[in-house]
């Protein structure tokens, strides 16, 4: 991807998306779950419906995939397999959302897509259509999807139009802050290791927020916050929760 970008052949993220494309599988139903690609509120989703006769109203999970807001797809083999298992084992309706990706779509497009789908799904008529219990709906996501799930849960709690509230949020290694990109060990110890080196995480964040290369350089140097934002930094001082032997010589 780096070589292709340097040669002007394609954007860095387009190169990485070729890996995503290899992992895509068709929406194929099986003996346990009916799988279809459709749209909710104008946003593409992959829908998983249990095939067994319902014993009452079902649970529902709205899932947002990871990939640094730039990669990923609900149709990737791993996400498809996980959604099938959740749907079958929990007897749950699963809505796996294919939100817009950066680039070319930057913040807040990704959030707007997942929020639109969630708010649409939580309408009484839609819940009734799928036989879902309004008291047992959750949002979930991994990595960047965990970020989106947390943001959706927070926004819904403050939305006066949202009559149905979420039961839970399930955040799997979520990306929850970008104020400090030079965190103490063990983050520093893993800065140059696969599968997510620090440089790639910086690239994900910067591409998500802006097409401006200067932002990426500033984030890589951890100098992307203006002085007036300094009051926010104590809110992400994770070192106070780390054992002393893991803090090393890090000075926050």
GROMACS .gro file of C-alpha atoms in nm:
model
  252
    1UNK     CA    1   0.000   0.000   0.000
    2UNK     CA    2   0.283   0.241   0.083
    3UNK     CA    3   0.464   0.165  -0.242
    4UNK     CA    4   0.146   0.202  -0.449
    5UNK     CA    5   0.075   0.538  -0.285
    6UNK     CA    6   0.429   0.666  -0.339
    7UNK     CA    7   0.405   0.567  -0.707
    8UNK     CA    8   0.072   0.747  -0.739
    9UNK     CA    9  -0.112   0.427  -0.828
   10UNK     CA   10  -0.372   0.437  -0.551
   11UNK     CA   11  -0.445   0.579  -0.210
   12UNK     CA   12  -0.292   0.393   0.083
   13UNK     CA   13  -0.631   0.286   0.215
   14UNK     CA   14  -0.742   0.163  -0.127
   15UNK     CA   15  -0.447  -0.075  -0.119
   16UNK     CA   16  -0.543  -0.205   0.223
   17UNK     CA   17  -0.902  -0.249   0.109
   18UNK     CA   18  -0.785  -0.510  -0.139
   19UNK     CA   19  -0.730  -0.733   0.165
   20UNK     CA   20  -1.086  -0.666   0.272
   21UNK     CA   21  -1.219  -0.760  -0.070
   22UNK     CA   22  -1.051  -1.101  -0.052
   23UNK     CA   23  -1.241  -1.174   0.270
   24UNK     CA   24  -1.590  -1.090   0.140
   25UNK     CA   25  -1.852  -1.365   0.136
   26UNK     CA   26  -2.200  -1.362  -0.015
   27UNK     CA   27  -2.508  -1.329   0.209
   28UNK     CA   28  -2.583  -1.700   0.225
   29UNK     CA   29  -2.856  -1.838   0.450
   30UNK     CA   30  -2.811  -2.166   0.639
   31UNK     CA   31  -3.029  -2.401   0.844
   32UNK     CA   32  -3.017  -2.166   1.144
   33UNK     CA   33  -3.014  -1.811   1.009
   34UNK     CA   34  -3.160  -1.624   0.712
   35UNK     CA   35  -2.902  -1.376   0.579
   36UNK     CA   36  -2.980  -1.088   0.343
   37UNK     CA   37  -2.817  -0.768   0.226
   38UNK     CA   38  -3.059  -0.477   0.244
   39UNK     CA   39  -3.083  -0.114   0.355
   40UNK     CA   40  -3.217   0.050   0.668
   41UNK     CA   41  -3.265   0.426   0.661
   42UNK     CA   42  -3.079   0.431   0.331
   43UNK     CA   43  -2.766   0.266   0.476
   44UNK     CA   44  -2.646  -0.079   0.357
   45UNK     CA   45  -2.672  -0.351   0.622
   46UNK     CA   46  -2.639  -0.727   0.642
   47UNK     CA   47  -2.938  -0.868   0.826
   48UNK     CA   48  -2.941  -1.196   1.020
   49UNK     CA   49  -3.275  -1.347   1.125
   50UNK     CA   50  -3.304  -1.669   1.328
   51UNK     CA   51  -3.502  -1.937   1.144
   52UNK     CA   52  -3.636  -2.119   1.449
   53UNK     CA   53  -3.989  -2.045   1.560
   54UNK     CA   54  -3.977  -1.758   1.811
   55UNK     CA   55  -4.065  -1.834   2.170
   56UNK     CA   56  -4.155  -1.471   2.219
   57UNK     CA   57  -4.000  -1.138   2.131
   58UNK     CA   58  -3.635  -1.166   2.034
   59UNK     CA   59  -3.320  -0.980   2.128
   60UNK     CA   60  -3.146  -0.758   1.873
   61UNK     CA   61  -2.784  -0.655   1.820
   62UNK     CA   62  -2.675  -0.364   1.601
   63UNK     CA   63  -2.313  -0.437   1.511
   64UNK     CA   64  -2.053  -0.192   1.379
   65UNK     CA   65  -1.739  -0.348   1.229
   66UNK     CA   66  -1.384  -0.231   1.295
   67UNK     CA   67  -1.119  -0.120   1.051
   68UNK     CA   68  -1.009   0.225   1.161
   69UNK     CA   69  -1.315   0.392   1.004
   70UNK     CA   70  -1.135   0.328   0.671
   71UNK     CA   71  -1.157  -0.048   0.618
   72UNK     CA   72  -1.387  -0.339   0.691
   73UNK     CA   73  -1.719  -0.472   0.572
   74UNK     CA   74  -2.009  -0.657   0.730
   75UNK     CA   75  -1.960  -0.916   0.458
   76UNK     CA   76  -1.607  -1.012   0.561
   77UNK     CA   77  -1.585  -1.379   0.656
   78UNK     CA   78  -1.500  -1.318   1.022
   79UNK     CA   79  -1.781  -1.067   1.075
   80UNK     CA   80  -2.028  -1.283   0.887
   81UNK     CA   81  -1.936  -1.586   1.096
   82UNK     CA   82  -1.962  -1.391   1.422
   83UNK     CA   83  -2.299  -1.241   1.330
   84UNK     CA   84  -2.437  -1.585   1.242
   85UNK     CA   85  -2.323  -1.725   1.574
   86UNK     CA   86  -2.468  -1.434   1.772
   87UNK     CA   87  -2.798  -1.462   1.586
   88UNK     CA   88  -2.823  -1.838   1.633
   89UNK     CA   89  -2.699  -1.872   1.991
   90UNK     CA   90  -2.884  -1.569   2.130
   91UNK     CA   91  -3.191  -1.614   1.909
   92UNK     CA   92  -3.130  -1.253   1.811
   93UNK     CA   93  -3.186  -1.031   1.511
   94UNK     CA   94  -2.845  -0.897   1.408
   95UNK     CA   95  -2.806  -0.582   1.199
   96UNK     CA   96  -2.445  -0.550   1.080
   97UNK     CA   97  -2.397  -0.201   0.937
   98UNK     CA   98  -2.189  -0.106   0.633
   99UNK     CA   99  -2.128   0.258   0.714
  100UNK     CA  100  -1.937   0.488   0.479
  101UNK     CA  101  -1.559   0.471   0.501
  102UNK     CA  102  -1.275   0.722   0.498
  103UNK     CA  103  -1.151   0.836   0.261
  104UNK     CA  104  -1.350   0.975   0.081
  105UNK     CA  105  -1.594   1.007   0.371
  106UNK     CA  106  -1.463   1.172   0.686
  107UNK     CA  107  -1.611   1.228   1.031
  108UNK     CA  108  -1.901   1.251   1.105
  109UNK     CA  109  -2.025   1.041   0.808
  110UNK     CA  110  -1.951   0.709   0.980
  111UNK     CA  111  -2.128   0.812   1.299
  112UNK     CA  112  -2.422   0.956   1.105
  113UNK     CA  113  -2.474   0.625   0.924
  114UNK     CA  114  -2.470   0.401   1.231
  115UNK     CA  115  -2.680   0.644   1.430
  116UNK     CA  116  -2.936   0.669   1.152
  117UNK     CA  117  -2.967   0.290   1.132
  118UNK     CA  118  -2.994   0.251   1.509
  119UNK     CA  119  -3.255   0.522   1.551
  120UNK     CA  120  -3.455   0.383   1.258
  121UNK     CA  121  -3.441   0.027   1.395
  122UNK     CA  122  -3.558   0.139   1.740
  123UNK     CA  123  -3.887   0.267   1.604
  124UNK     CA  124  -4.182   0.069   1.741
  125UNK     CA  125  -4.307  -0.031   1.396
  126UNK     CA  126  -3.964  -0.163   1.290
  127UNK     CA  127  -3.909  -0.356   1.613
  128UNK     CA  128  -4.254  -0.506   1.570
  129UNK     CA  129  -4.179  -0.599   1.208
  130UNK     CA  130  -3.881  -0.809   1.318
  131UNK     CA  131  -4.038  -0.938   1.640
  132UNK     CA  132  -3.784  -0.766   1.863
  133UNK     CA  133  -3.829  -0.691   2.232
  134UNK     CA  134  -3.775  -0.314   2.272
  135UNK     CA  135  -3.624  -0.376   2.617
  136UNK     CA  136  -3.351  -0.607   2.479
  137UNK     CA  137  -3.164  -0.418   2.207
  138UNK     CA  138  -2.791  -0.345   2.224
  139UNK     CA  139  -2.522  -0.184   2.012
  140UNK     CA  140  -2.185  -0.351   1.972
  141UNK     CA  141  -1.862  -0.304   1.782
  142UNK     CA  142  -1.491  -0.374   1.776
  143UNK     CA  143  -1.207  -0.123   1.749
  144UNK     CA  144  -1.338   0.172   1.544
  145UNK     CA  145  -1.679   0.006   1.560
  146UNK     CA  146  -1.653   0.012   1.938
  147UNK     CA  147  -1.593   0.384   1.916
  148UNK     CA  148  -1.907   0.422   1.706
  149UNK     CA  149  -2.113   0.202   1.939
  150UNK     CA  150  -2.011   0.411   2.240
  151UNK     CA  151  -2.093   0.732   2.055
  152UNK     CA  152  -2.434   0.599   1.950
  153UNK     CA  153  -2.515   0.492   2.305
  154UNK     CA  154  -2.421   0.834   2.442
  155UNK     CA  155  -2.611   1.026   2.178
  156UNK     CA  156  -2.925   0.815   2.213
  157UNK     CA  157  -2.932   0.879   2.587
  158UNK     CA  158  -2.961   1.251   2.511
  159UNK     CA  159  -3.193   1.231   2.209
  160UNK     CA  160  -3.547   1.338   2.304
  161UNK     CA  161  -3.682   1.174   1.988
  162UNK     CA  162  -3.551   0.830   2.090
  163UNK     CA  163  -3.834   0.670   2.285
  164UNK     CA  164  -3.676   0.324   2.301
  165UNK     CA  165  -3.351   0.305   2.497
  166UNK     CA  166  -3.064   0.062   2.455
  167UNK     CA  167  -3.023  -0.224   2.701
  168UNK     CA  168  -2.645  -0.241   2.668
  169UNK     CA  169  -2.334  -0.144   2.475
  170UNK     CA  170  -2.071  -0.408   2.397
  171UNK     CA  171  -1.733  -0.247   2.325
  172UNK     CA  172  -1.461  -0.483   2.201
  173UNK     CA  173  -1.111  -0.325   2.226
  174UNK     CA  174  -1.271   0.010   2.136
  175UNK     CA  175  -1.081   0.318   2.015
  176UNK     CA  176  -1.212   0.570   2.266
  177UNK     CA  177  -0.970   0.863   2.265
  178UNK     CA  178  -0.727   1.046   2.038
  179UNK     CA  179  -0.617   1.324   2.271
  180UNK     CA  180  -0.295   1.148   2.371
  181UNK     CA  181  -0.135   0.920   2.111
  182UNK     CA  182   0.178   0.855   2.314
  183UNK     CA  183   0.037   0.644   2.593
  184UNK     CA  184   0.261   0.476   2.854
  185UNK     CA  185   0.357   0.107   2.839
  186UNK     CA  186   0.234  -0.138   2.732
  187UNK     CA  187   0.111   0.079   2.443
  188UNK     CA  188   0.464   0.202   2.371
  189UNK     CA  189   0.601  -0.152   2.383
  190UNK     CA  190   0.364  -0.251   2.102
  191UNK     CA  191   0.408   0.062   1.892
  192UNK     CA  192   0.599  -0.119   1.617
  193UNK     CA  193   0.440  -0.463   1.633
  194UNK     CA  194   0.172  -0.617   1.411
  195UNK     CA  195  -0.115  -0.610   1.355
  196UNK     CA  196  -0.174  -0.251   1.455
  197UNK     CA  197   0.147  -0.049   1.484
  198UNK     CA  198   0.119   0.305   1.615
  199UNK     CA  199   0.188   0.454   1.271
  200UNK     CA  200  -0.112   0.274   1.124
  201UNK     CA  201  -0.337   0.381   1.412
  202UNK     CA  202  -0.229   0.742   1.357
  203UNK     CA  203  -0.308   0.702   0.989
  204UNK     CA  204  -0.654   0.566   1.068
  205UNK     CA  205  -0.736   0.853   1.305
  206UNK     CA  206  -0.605   1.121   1.071
  207UNK     CA  207  -0.784   0.983   0.765
  208UNK     CA  208  -1.104   0.958   0.967
  209UNK     CA  209  -1.085   1.322   1.074
  210UNK     CA  210  -0.941   1.499   0.770
  211UNK     CA  211  -0.771   1.467   0.431
  212UNK     CA  212  -0.510   1.720   0.546
  213UNK     CA  213  -0.161   1.555   0.558
  214UNK     CA  214  -0.048   1.811   0.816
  215UNK     CA  215  -0.287   1.657   1.068
  216UNK     CA  216  -0.126   1.316   1.025
  217UNK     CA  217   0.219   1.463   1.086
  218UNK     CA  218   0.097   1.646   1.395
  219UNK     CA  219  -0.071   1.334   1.533
  220UNK     CA  220   0.241   1.127   1.469
  221UNK     CA  221   0.437   1.377   1.679
  222UNK     CA  222   0.157   1.387   1.938
  223UNK     CA  223   0.132   1.763   1.884
  224UNK     CA  224  -0.215   1.778   1.735
  225UNK     CA  225  -0.394   1.950   2.025
  226UNK     CA  226  -0.404   2.327   2.062
  227UNK     CA  227  -0.283   2.464   2.400
  228UNK     CA  228  -0.638   2.554   2.500
  229UNK     CA  229  -0.730   2.183   2.495
  230UNK     CA  230  -0.478   2.100   2.770
  231UNK     CA  231  -0.757   2.086   3.027
  232UNK     CA  232  -0.890   1.773   2.855
  233UNK     CA  233  -0.573   1.568   2.895
  234UNK     CA  234  -0.626   1.467   3.261
  235UNK     CA  235  -0.943   1.295   3.143
  236UNK     CA  236  -0.731   1.043   2.949
  237UNK     CA  237  -0.451   0.991   3.200
  238UNK     CA  238  -0.475   0.612   3.187
  239UNK     CA  239  -0.144   0.572   3.374
  240UNK     CA  240  -0.314   0.614   3.711
  241UNK     CA  241  -0.483   0.276   3.655
  242UNK     CA  242  -0.162   0.098   3.553
  243UNK     CA  243   0.046  -0.097   3.805
  244UNK     CA  244   0.367   0.087   3.895
  245UNK     CA  245   0.587  -0.169   3.718
  246UNK     CA  246   0.402  -0.108   3.391
  247UNK     CA  247   0.435   0.269   3.397
  248UNK     CA  248   0.809   0.255   3.353
  249UNK     CA  249   0.973   0.596   3.331
  250UNK     CA  250   0.673   0.747   3.155
  251UNK     CA  251   0.596   1.101   3.266
  252UNK     CA  252   0.244   1.196   3.178
   0.00000   0.00000   0.00000
